[in-house]
Short mmCIF file of C-alpha atoms in Angstrom, two decimals:
data_model
loop_
_atom_site.label_atom_id
_atom_site.label_comp_id
_atom_site.label_asym_id
_atom_site.label_seq_id
_atom_site.Cartn_x
_atom_site.Cartn_y
_atom_site.Cartn_z
CA UNK A 436 -0.19 -0.05 -0.53
CA UNK A 437 0.85 3.96 -1.07
CA UNK A 438 1.68 6.39 1.64
CA UNK A 439 -0.98 8.23 -0.31
CA UNK A 440 -3.81 5.53 0.33
CA UNK A 441 -6.09 5.35 2.70
CA UNK A 442 -5.92 2.27 4.96
CA UNK A 443 -9.13 0.36 4.49
CA UNK A 444 -8.82 -1.10 8.07
CA UNK A 445 -9.46 2.19 10.05
CA UNK A 446 -12.47 3.41 8.01
CA UNK A 447 -15.80 3.19 10.62
CA UNK A 448 -17.11 1.52 6.91
CA UNK A 449 -14.92 -1.47 7.11
CA UNK A 450 -15.78 -2.60 10.48
CA UNK A 451 -19.14 -2.28 9.83
CA UNK A 452 -19.13 -4.90 6.27
CA UNK A 453 -16.17 -5.71 5.28
CA UNK A 454 -17.47 -6.04 1.47
CA UNK A 455 -19.55 -2.88 1.17
CA UNK A 456 -17.19 0.34 2.33
CA UNK A 457 -19.44 2.92 0.87
CA UNK A 458 -21.27 5.37 2.59
CA UNK A 459 -24.88 4.87 2.37
CA UNK A 460 -26.98 7.99 0.53
CA UNK A 461 -29.71 7.80 3.66
CA UNK A 462 -26.59 8.57 6.46
CA UNK A 463 -25.21 10.75 3.94
CA UNK A 464 -26.11 15.05 4.99
CA UNK A 465 -24.93 17.99 2.57
CA UNK A 466 -26.33 20.73 3.87
CA UNK A 467 -25.65 23.04 7.09
CA UNK A 468 -28.83 24.03 8.20
CA UNK A 469 -28.98 27.35 5.63
CA UNK A 470 -31.64 28.29 3.41
CA UNK A 471 -30.77 26.16 -0.15
CA UNK A 472 -30.73 29.13 -2.97
CA UNK A 473 -31.97 28.64 -6.69
CA UNK A 474 -28.32 29.38 -7.53
CA UNK A 475 -26.82 26.29 -4.94
CA UNK A 476 -29.47 24.03 -7.01
CA UNK A 477 -28.03 25.37 -10.37
CA UNK A 478 -24.04 24.93 -9.00
CA UNK A 479 -24.78 20.86 -7.54
CA UNK A 480 -26.37 20.29 -11.10
CA UNK A 481 -22.82 21.37 -12.06
CA UNK A 482 -25.50 23.98 -14.72
CA UNK A 483 -24.48 27.18 -15.19
CA UNK A 484 -26.16 30.51 -14.09
CA UNK A 485 -29.22 31.32 -16.49
CA UNK A 486 -32.36 32.78 -16.16
CA UNK A 487 -33.53 29.27 -17.67
CA UNK A 488 -31.24 27.19 -15.38
CA UNK A 489 -32.86 30.00 -11.99
CA UNK A 490 -36.21 28.67 -13.37
CA UNK A 491 -34.94 25.16 -13.15
CA UNK A 492 -34.19 25.30 -10.06
CA UNK A 493 -37.01 27.66 -7.91
CA UNK A 494 -39.71 24.77 -9.69
CA UNK A 495 -37.07 22.23 -7.95
CA UNK A 496 -36.77 23.38 -4.56
CA UNK A 497 -41.15 24.61 -4.47
CA UNK A 498 -41.67 20.86 -5.14
CA UNK A 499 -38.36 18.62 -3.37
CA UNK A 500 -37.77 21.79 -0.67
CA UNK A 501 -35.25 22.23 0.97
CA UNK A 502 -33.85 18.19 -0.43
CA UNK A 503 -33.46 19.11 -3.64
CA UNK A 504 -29.99 19.74 -2.74
CA UNK A 505 -29.42 16.48 -0.99
CA UNK A 506 -30.57 15.17 -4.20
CA UNK A 507 -28.01 16.67 -6.24
CA UNK A 508 -25.21 16.19 -3.94
CA UNK A 509 -23.25 13.21 -3.40
#
């Protein structure tokens, strides 16, 4: 193992399930408790900030709430 590779035996996931080292989506949290803006959603989707994309993001926030951002982020 090279110095840049993390030691798998130290990761919390390794102690829980040796075959699955990915953190489940249900325990990942992206937001810090602040309001989600349309700009945040557009950028998280990898899109440019344009009037059309901002309208898309506003509709997404209206239907999904703050989870709209969480769904886009890893």
